[in-house]
PDB file of C-alpha atoms in Angstrom:
ATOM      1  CA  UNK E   1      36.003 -81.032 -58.711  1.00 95.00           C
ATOM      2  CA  UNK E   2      37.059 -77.282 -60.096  1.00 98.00           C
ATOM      3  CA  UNK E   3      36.224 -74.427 -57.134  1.00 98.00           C
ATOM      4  CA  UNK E   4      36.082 -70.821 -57.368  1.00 98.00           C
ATOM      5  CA  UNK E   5      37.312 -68.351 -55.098  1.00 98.00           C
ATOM      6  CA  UNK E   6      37.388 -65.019 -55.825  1.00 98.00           C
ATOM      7  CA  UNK E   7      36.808 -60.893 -54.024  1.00 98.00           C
ATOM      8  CA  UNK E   8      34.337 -58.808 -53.734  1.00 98.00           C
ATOM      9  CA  UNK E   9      35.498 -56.958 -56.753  1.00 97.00           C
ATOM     10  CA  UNK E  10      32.980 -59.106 -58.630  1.00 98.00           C
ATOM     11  CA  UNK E  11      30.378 -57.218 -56.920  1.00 98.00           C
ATOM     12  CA  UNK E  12      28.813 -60.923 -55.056  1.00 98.00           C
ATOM     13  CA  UNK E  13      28.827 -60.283 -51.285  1.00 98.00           C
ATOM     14  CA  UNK E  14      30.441 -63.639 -49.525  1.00 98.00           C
ATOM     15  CA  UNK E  15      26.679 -64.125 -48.904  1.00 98.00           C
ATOM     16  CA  UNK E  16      25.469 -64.565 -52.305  1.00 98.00           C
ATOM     17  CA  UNK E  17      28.660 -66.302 -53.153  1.00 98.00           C
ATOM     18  CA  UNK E  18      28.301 -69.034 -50.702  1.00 98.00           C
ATOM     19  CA  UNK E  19      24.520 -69.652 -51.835  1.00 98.00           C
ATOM     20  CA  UNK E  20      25.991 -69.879 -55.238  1.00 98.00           C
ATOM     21  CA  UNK E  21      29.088 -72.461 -54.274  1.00 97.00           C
ATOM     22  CA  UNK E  22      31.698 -70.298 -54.507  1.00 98.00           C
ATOM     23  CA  UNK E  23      33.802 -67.857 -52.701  1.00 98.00           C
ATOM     24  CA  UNK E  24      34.486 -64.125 -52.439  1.00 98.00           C
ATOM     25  CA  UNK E  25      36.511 -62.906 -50.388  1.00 97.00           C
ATOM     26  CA  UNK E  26      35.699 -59.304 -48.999  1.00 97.00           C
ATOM     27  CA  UNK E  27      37.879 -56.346 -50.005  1.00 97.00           C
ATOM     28  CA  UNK E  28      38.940 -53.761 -46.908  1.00 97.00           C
ATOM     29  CA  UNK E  29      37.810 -50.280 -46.108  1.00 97.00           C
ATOM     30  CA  UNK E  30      39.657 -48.101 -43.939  1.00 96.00           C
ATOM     31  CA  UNK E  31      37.529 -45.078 -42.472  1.00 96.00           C
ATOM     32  CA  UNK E  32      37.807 -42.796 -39.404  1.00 95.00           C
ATOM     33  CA  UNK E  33      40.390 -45.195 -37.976  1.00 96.00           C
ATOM     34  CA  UNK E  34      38.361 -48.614 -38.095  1.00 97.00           C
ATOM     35  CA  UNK E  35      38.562 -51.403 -41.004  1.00 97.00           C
ATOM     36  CA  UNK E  36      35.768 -52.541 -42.311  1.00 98.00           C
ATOM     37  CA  UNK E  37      34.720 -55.973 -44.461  1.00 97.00           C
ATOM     38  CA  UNK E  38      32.553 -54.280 -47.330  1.00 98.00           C
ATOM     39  CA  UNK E  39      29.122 -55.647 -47.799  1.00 97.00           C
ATOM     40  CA  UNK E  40      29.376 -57.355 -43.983  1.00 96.00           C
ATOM     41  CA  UNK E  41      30.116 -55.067 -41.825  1.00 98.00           C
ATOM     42  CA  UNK E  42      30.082 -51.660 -44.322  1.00 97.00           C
ATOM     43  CA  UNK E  43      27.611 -50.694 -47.067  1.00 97.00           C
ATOM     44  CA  UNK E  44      27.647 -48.199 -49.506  1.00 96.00           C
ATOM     45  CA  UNK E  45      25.298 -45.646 -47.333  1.00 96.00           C
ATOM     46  CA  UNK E  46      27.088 -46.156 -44.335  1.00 97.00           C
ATOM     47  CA  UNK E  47      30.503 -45.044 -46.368  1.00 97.00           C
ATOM     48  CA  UNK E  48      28.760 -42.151 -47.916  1.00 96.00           C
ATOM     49  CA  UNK E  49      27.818 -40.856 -44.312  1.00 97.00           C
ATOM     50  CA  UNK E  50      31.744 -41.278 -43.056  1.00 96.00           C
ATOM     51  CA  UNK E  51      32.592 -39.192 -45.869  1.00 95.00           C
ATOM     52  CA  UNK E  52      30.248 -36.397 -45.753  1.00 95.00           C
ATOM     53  CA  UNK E  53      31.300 -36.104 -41.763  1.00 96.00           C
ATOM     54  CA  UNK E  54      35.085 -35.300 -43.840  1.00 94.00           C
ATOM     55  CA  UNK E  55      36.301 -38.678 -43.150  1.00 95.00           C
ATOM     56  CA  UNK E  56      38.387 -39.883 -46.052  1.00 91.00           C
ATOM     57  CA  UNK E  57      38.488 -43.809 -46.436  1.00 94.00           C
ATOM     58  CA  UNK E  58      41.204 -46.175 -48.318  1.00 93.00           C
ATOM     59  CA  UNK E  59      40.641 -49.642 -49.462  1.00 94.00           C
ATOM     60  CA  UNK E  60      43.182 -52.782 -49.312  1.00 94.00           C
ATOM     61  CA  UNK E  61      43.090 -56.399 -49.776  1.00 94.00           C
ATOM     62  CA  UNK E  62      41.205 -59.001 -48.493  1.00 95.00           C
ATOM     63  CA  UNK E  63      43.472 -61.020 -45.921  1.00 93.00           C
ATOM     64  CA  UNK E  64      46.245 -63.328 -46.428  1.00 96.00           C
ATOM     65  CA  UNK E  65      44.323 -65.557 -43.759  1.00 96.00           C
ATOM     66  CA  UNK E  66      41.448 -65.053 -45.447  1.00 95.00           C
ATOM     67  CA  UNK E  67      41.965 -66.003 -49.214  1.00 97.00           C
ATOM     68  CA  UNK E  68      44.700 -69.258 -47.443  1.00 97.00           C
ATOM     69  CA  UNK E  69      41.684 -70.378 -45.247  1.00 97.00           C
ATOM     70  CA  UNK E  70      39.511 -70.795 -48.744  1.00 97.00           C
ATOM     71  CA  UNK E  71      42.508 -72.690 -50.271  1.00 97.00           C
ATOM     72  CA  UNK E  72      42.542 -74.931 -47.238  1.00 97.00           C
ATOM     73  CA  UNK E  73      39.093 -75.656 -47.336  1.00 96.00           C
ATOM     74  CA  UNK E  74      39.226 -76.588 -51.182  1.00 96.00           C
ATOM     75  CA  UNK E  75      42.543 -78.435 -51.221  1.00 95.00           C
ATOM     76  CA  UNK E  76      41.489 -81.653 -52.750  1.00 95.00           C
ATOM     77  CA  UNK E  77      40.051 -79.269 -55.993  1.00 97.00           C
ATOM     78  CA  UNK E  78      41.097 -77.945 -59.053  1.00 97.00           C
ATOM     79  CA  UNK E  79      41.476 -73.958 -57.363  1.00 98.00           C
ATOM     80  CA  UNK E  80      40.594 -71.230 -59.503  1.00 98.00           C
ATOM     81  CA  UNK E  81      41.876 -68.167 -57.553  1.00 98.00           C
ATOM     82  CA  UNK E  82      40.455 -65.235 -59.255  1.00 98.00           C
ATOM     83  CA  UNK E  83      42.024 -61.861 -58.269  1.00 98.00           C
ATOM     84  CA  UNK E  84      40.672 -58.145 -59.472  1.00 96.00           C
ATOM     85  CA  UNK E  85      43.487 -56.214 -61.381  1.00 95.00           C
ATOM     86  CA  UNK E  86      46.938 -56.271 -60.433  1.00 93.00           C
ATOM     87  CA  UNK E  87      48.186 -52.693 -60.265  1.00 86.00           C
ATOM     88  CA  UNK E  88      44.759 -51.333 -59.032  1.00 88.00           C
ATOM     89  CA  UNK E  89      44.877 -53.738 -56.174  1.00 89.00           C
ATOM     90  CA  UNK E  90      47.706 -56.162 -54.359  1.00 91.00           C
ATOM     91  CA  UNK E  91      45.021 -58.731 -53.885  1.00 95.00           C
ATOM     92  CA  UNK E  92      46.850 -60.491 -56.865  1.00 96.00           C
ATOM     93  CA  UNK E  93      49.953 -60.812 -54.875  1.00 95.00           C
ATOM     94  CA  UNK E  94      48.381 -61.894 -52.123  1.00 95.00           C
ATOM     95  CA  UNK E  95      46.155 -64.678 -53.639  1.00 97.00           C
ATOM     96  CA  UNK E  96      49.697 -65.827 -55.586  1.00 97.00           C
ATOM     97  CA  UNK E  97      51.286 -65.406 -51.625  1.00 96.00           C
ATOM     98  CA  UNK E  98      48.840 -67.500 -50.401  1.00 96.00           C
ATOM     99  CA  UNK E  99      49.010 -70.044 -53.287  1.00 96.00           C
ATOM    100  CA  UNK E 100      52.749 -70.419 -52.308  1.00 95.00           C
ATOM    101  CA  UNK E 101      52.070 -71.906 -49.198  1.00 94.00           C
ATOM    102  CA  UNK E 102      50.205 -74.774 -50.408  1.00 94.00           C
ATOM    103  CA  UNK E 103      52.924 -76.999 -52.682  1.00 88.00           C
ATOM    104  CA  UNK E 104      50.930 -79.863 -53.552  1.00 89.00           C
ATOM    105  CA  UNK E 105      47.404 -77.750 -53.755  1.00 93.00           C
ATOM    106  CA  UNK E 106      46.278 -77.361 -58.092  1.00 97.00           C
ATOM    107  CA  UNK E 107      45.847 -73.647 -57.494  1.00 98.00           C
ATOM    108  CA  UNK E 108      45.271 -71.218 -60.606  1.00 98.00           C
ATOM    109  CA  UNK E 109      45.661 -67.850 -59.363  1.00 98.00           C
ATOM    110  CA  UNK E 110      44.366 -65.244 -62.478  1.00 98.00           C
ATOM    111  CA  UNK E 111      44.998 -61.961 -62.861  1.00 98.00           C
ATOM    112  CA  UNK E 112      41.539 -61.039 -64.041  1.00 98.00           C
ATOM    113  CA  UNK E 113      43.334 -57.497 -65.103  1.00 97.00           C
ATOM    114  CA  UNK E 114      39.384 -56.293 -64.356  1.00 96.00           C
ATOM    115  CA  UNK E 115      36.978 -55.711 -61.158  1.00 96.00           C
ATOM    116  CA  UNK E 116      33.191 -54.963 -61.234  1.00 98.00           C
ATOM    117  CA  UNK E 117      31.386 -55.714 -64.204  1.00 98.00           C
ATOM    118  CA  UNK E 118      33.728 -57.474 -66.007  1.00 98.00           C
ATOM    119  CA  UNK E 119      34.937 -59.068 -63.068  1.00 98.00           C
ATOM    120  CA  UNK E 120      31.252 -60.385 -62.243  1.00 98.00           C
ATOM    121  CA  UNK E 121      30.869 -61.858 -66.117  1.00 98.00           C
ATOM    122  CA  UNK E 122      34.050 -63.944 -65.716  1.00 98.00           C
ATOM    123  CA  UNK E 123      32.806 -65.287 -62.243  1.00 98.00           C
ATOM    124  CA  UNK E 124      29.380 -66.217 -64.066  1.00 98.00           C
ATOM    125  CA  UNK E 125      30.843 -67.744 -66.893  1.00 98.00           C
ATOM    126  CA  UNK E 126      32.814 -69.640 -64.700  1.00 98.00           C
ATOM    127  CA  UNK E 127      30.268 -71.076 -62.818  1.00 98.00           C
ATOM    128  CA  UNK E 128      28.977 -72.034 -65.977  1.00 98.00           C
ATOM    129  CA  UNK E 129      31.351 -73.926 -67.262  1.00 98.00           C
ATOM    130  CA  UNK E 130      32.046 -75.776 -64.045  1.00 98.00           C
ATOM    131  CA  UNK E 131      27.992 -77.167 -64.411  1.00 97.00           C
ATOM    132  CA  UNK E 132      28.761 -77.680 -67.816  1.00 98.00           C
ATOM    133  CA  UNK E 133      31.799 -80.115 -66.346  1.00 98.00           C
ATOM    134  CA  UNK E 134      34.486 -78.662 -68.670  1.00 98.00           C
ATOM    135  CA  UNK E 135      37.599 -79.528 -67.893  1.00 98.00           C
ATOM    136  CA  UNK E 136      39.951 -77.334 -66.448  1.00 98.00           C
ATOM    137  CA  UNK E 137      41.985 -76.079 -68.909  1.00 98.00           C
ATOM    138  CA  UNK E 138      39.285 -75.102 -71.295  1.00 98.00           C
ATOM    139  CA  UNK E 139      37.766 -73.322 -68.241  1.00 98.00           C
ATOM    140  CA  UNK E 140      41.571 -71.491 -68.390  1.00 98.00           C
ATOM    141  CA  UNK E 141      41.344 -71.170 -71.915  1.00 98.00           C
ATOM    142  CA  UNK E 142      37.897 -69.019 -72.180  1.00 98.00           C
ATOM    143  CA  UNK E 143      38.733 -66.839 -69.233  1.00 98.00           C
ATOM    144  CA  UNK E 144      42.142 -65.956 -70.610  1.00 98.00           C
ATOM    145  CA  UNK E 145      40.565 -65.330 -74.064  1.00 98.00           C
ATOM    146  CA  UNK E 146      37.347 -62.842 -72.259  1.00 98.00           C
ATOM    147  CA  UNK E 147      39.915 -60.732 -69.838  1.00 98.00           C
ATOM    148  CA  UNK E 148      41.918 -59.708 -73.473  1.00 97.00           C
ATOM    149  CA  UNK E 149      38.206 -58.344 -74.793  1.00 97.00           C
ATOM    150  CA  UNK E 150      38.206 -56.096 -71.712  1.00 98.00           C
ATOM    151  CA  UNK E 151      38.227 -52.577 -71.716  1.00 98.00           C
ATOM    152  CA  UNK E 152      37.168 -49.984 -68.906  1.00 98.00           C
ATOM    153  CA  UNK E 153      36.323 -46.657 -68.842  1.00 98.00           C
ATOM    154  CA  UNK E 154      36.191 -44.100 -65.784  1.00 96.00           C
ATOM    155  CA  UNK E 155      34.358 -40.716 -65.545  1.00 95.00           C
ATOM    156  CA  UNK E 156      35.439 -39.233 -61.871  1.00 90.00           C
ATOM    157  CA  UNK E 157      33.428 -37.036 -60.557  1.00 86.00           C
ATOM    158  CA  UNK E 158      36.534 -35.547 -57.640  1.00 82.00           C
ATOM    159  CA  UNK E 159      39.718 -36.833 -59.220  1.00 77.00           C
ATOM    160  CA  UNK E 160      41.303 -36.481 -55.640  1.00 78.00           C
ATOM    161  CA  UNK E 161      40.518 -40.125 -54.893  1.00 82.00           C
ATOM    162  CA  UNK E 162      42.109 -41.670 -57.879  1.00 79.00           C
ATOM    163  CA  UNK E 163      45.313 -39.256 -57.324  1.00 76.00           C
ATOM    164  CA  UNK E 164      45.078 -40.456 -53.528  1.00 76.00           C
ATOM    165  CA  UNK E 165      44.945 -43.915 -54.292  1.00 71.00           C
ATOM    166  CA  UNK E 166      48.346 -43.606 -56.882  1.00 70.00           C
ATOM    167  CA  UNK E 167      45.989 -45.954 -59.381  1.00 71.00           C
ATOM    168  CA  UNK E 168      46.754 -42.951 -61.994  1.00 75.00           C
ATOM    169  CA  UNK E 169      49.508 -42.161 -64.503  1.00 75.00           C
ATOM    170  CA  UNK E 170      51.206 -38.952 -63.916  1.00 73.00           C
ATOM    171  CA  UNK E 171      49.544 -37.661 -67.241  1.00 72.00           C
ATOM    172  CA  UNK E 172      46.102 -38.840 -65.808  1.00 74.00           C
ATOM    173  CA  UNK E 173      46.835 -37.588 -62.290  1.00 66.00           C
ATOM    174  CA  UNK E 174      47.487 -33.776 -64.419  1.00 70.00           C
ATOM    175  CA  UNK E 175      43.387 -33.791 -64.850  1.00 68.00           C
ATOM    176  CA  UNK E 176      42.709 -33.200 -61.333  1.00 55.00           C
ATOM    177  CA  UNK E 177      42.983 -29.380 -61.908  1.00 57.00           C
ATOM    178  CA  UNK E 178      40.749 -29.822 -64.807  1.00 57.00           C
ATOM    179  CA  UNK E 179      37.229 -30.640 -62.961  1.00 56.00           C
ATOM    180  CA  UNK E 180      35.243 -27.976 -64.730  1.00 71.00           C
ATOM    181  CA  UNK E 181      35.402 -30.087 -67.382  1.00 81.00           C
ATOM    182  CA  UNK E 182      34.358 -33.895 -67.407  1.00 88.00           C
ATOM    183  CA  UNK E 183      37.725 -36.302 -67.545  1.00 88.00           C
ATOM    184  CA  UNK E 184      37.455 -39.714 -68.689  1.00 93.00           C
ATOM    185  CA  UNK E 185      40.343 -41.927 -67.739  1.00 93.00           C
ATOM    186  CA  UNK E 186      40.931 -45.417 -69.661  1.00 96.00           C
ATOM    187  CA  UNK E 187      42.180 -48.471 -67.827  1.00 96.00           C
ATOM    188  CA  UNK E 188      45.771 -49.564 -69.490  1.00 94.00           C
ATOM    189  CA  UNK E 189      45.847 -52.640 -71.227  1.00 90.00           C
ATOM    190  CA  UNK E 190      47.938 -54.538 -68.533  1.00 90.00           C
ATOM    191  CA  UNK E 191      45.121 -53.190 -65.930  1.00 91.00           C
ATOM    192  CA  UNK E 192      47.562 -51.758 -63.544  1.00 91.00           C
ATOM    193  CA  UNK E 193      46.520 -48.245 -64.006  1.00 91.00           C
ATOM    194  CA  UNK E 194      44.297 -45.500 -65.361  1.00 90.00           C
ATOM    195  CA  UNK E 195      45.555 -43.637 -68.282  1.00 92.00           C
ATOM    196  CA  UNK E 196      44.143 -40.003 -69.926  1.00 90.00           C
ATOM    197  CA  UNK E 197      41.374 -40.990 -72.512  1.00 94.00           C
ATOM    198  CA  UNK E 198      39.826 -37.699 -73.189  1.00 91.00           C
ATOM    199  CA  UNK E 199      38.320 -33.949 -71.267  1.00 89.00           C
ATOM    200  CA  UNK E 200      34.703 -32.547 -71.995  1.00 90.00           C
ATOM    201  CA  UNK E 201      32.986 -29.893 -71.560  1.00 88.00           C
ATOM    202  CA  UNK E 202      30.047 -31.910 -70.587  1.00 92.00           C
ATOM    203  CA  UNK E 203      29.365 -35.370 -68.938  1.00 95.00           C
ATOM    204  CA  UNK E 204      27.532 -35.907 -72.598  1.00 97.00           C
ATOM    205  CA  UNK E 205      30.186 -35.377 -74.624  1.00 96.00           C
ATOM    206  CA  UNK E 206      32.616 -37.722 -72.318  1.00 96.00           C
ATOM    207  CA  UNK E 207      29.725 -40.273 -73.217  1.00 98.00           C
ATOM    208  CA  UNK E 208      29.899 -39.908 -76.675  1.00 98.00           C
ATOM    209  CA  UNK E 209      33.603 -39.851 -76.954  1.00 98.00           C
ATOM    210  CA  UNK E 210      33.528 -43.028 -75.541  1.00 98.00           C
ATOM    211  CA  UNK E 211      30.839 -44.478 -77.472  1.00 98.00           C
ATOM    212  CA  UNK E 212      32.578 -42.929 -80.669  1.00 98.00           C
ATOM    213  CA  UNK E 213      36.111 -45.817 -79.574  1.00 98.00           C
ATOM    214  CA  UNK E 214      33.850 -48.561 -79.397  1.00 97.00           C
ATOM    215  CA  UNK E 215      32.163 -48.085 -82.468  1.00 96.00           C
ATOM    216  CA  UNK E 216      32.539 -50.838 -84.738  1.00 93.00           C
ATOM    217  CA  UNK E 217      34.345 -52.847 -82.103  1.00 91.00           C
ATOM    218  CA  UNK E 218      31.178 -54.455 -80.144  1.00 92.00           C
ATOM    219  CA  UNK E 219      31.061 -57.789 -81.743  1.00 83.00           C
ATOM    220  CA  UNK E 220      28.339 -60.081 -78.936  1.00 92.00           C
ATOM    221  CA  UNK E 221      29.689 -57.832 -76.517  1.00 96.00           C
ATOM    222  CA  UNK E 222      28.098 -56.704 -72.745  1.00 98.00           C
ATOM    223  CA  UNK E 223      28.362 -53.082 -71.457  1.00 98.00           C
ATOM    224  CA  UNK E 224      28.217 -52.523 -67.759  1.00 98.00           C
ATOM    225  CA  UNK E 225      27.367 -49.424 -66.494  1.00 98.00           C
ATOM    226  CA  UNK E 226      28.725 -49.239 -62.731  1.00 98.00           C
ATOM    227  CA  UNK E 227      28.039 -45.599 -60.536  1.00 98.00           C
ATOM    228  CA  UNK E 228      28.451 -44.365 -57.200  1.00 97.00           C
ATOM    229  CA  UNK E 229      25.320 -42.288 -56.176  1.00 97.00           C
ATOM    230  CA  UNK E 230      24.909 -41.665 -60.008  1.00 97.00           C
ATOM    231  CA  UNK E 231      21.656 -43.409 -61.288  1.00 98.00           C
ATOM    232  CA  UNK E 232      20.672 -40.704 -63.182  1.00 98.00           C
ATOM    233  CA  UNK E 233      23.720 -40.378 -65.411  1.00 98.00           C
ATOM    234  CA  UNK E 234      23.798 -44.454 -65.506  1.00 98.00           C
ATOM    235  CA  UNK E 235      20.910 -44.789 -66.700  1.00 98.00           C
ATOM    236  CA  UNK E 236      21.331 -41.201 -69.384  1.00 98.00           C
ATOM    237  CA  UNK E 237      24.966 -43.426 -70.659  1.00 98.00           C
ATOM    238  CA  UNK E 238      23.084 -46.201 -71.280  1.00 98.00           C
ATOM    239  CA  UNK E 239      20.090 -44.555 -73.450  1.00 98.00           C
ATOM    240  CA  UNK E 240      22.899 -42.880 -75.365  1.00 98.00           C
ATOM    241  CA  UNK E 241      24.816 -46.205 -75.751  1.00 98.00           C
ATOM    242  CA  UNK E 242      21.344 -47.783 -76.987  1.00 96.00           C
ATOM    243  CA  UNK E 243      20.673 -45.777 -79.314  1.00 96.00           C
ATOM    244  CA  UNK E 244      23.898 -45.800 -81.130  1.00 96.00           C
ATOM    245  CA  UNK E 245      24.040 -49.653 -80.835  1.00 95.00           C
ATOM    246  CA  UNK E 246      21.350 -51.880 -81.253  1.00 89.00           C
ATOM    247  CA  UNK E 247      20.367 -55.282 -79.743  1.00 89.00           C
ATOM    248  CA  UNK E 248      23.372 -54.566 -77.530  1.00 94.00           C
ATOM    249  CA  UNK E 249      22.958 -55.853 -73.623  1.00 97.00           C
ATOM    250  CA  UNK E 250      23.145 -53.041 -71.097  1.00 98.00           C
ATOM    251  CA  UNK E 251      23.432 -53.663 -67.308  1.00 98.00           C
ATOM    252  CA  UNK E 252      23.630 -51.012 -64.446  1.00 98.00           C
ATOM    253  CA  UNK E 253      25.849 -52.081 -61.193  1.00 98.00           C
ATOM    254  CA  UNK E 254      26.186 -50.109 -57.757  1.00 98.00           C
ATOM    255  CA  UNK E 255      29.725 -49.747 -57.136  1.00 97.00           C
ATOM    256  CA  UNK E 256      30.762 -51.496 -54.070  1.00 97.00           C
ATOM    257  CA  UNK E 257      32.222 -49.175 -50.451  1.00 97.00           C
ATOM    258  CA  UNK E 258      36.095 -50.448 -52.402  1.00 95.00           C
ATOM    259  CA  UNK E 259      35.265 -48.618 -55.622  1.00 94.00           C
ATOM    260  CA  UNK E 260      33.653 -45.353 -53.972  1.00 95.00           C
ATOM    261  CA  UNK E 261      36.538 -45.714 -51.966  1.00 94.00           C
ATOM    262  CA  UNK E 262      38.914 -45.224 -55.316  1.00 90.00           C
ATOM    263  CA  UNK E 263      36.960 -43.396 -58.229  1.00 91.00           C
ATOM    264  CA  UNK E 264      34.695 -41.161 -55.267  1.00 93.00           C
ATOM    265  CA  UNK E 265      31.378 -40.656 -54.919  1.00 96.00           C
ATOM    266  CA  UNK E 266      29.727 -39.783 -58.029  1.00 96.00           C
ATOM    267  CA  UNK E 267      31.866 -41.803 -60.297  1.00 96.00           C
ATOM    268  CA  UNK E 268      30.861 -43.286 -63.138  1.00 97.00           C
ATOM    269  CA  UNK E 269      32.161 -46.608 -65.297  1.00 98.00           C
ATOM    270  CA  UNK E 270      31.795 -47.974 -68.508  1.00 98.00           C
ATOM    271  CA  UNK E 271      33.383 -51.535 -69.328  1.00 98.00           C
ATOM    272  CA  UNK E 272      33.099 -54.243 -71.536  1.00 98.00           C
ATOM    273  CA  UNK E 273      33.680 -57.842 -72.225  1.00 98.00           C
ATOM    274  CA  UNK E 274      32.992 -60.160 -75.085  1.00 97.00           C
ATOM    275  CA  UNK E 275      30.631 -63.176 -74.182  1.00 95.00           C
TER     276      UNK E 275
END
């Protein structure tokens, strides 16, 4: 059999996971002195009430205990250890620590270079394919072949938590100052940090810069539309994004306490992935 564990960088609590056969491990929040699982012991409303009291909260990794325990649990399976982005995270490290002390175990540990919506996708399609019974290198194959069709968009709305978290070139980390204006930072292509893409004088013009890169590059592609606290700008993107692209599928996500935690409350991404 071919078994999925992954974080809750996809976005599925370890609840909805485990209804769903899989696992996802939960990412770490660290506020007012006290760590936290997100989604089982901190939500989103709970963090945003820490951080209007001034506390300021940091994210880590799930556990090495945590992600080995899953491995245990699964070690007569084909393992498909699905981390979020290397570089944003050191959950990938971990998961490939944890692989290490298992010799004889088939783990796969992926660098999904991704988290959220992308990130979710890759967890559905796998899921997929393991009812479909493929085998597991053409499960390998296709999520290889989606994670290069990624790209990811940010539009902070208080740069002080990316420059906080280090998850920003120096050139991005420059835009902090620049607030009055809309930044829009671009994940790299190795998905280890967050690059410059463009400033704005408006949060409408940020949108429409992006939408101006991906045109003519959506080819059966999904948008996700992830915010903090910012349904009414989701939901303005993706109007804008609709009507420049037609019969093109749109979701909205809530960002989870680990990615308030980085891009701050009010944050805004964009990301897609080919089907």
């Amino acid at each position: 059999m071919i078994k999925l564990i992954t974080d809750t960088a996809s976005l599925f609590t370890p609840e909805e996971a485990k209804s769903l056969g899989f696992i996802s491990n939960p990412l770490i929040i660290n506020i007012n002195g006290k760590s936290y699982e997100e989604f089982t012991q901190l939500n989103d409303k709970q963090l945003l009430e820490e951080i209007k009291k001034g506390h300021l909260p940091t994210s880590s990794q799930p556990s090495l205990g945590k992600i080995m325990d899953a491995i245990e649990e699964n070690i007569n399976d084909d393992i498909i250890l699905l981390s979020m982005a290397d570089g944003l995270s050191g959950t990938y490290q971990t998961c490939l620590s944890a692989a290490n002390h298992f010799e004889n175990a088939k783990v796969h540990v992926i660098n999904s270079k991704t988290l959220c919506g992308p990130q979710k996708y890759l967890v559905e399609k796998i899921l997929e394919s393991i009812k479909n019974n493929d085998n597991i290198d053409t499960i390998l194959k296709m999520i290889h072949e989606k994670i290069d069709s990624i790209e990811s968009f940010l539009l902070p709305n208080d740069f002080n938590y990316l420059k906080r978290g280090g998850r920003c070139t120096p050139i991005a980390a420059a835009l902090g100052g620049l607030l009055k204006l809309q930044p829009v930072v671009k994940q790299t292509a190795d998905g280890k940090r967050l690059d410059k893409f463009a400033t704005s004088r408006s949060f409408d013009l940020a949108i429409k810069k992006i939408i101006s890169h991906y045109e003519g590059k959506l080819d059966k592609h999904i948008i996700y539309i992830s915010h903090a606290f910012a349904s009414e700008n989701a939901e303005k993107a993706k109007k804008m994004f609709e009507d420049k692209f037609k019969n093109i599928e749109i979701n909205i996500l809530e960002l989870s306490c680990a990615f308030i935690t980085q891009g701050g409350p009010g944050c805004l991404a964009i990301q897609s992935i080919k089907k």
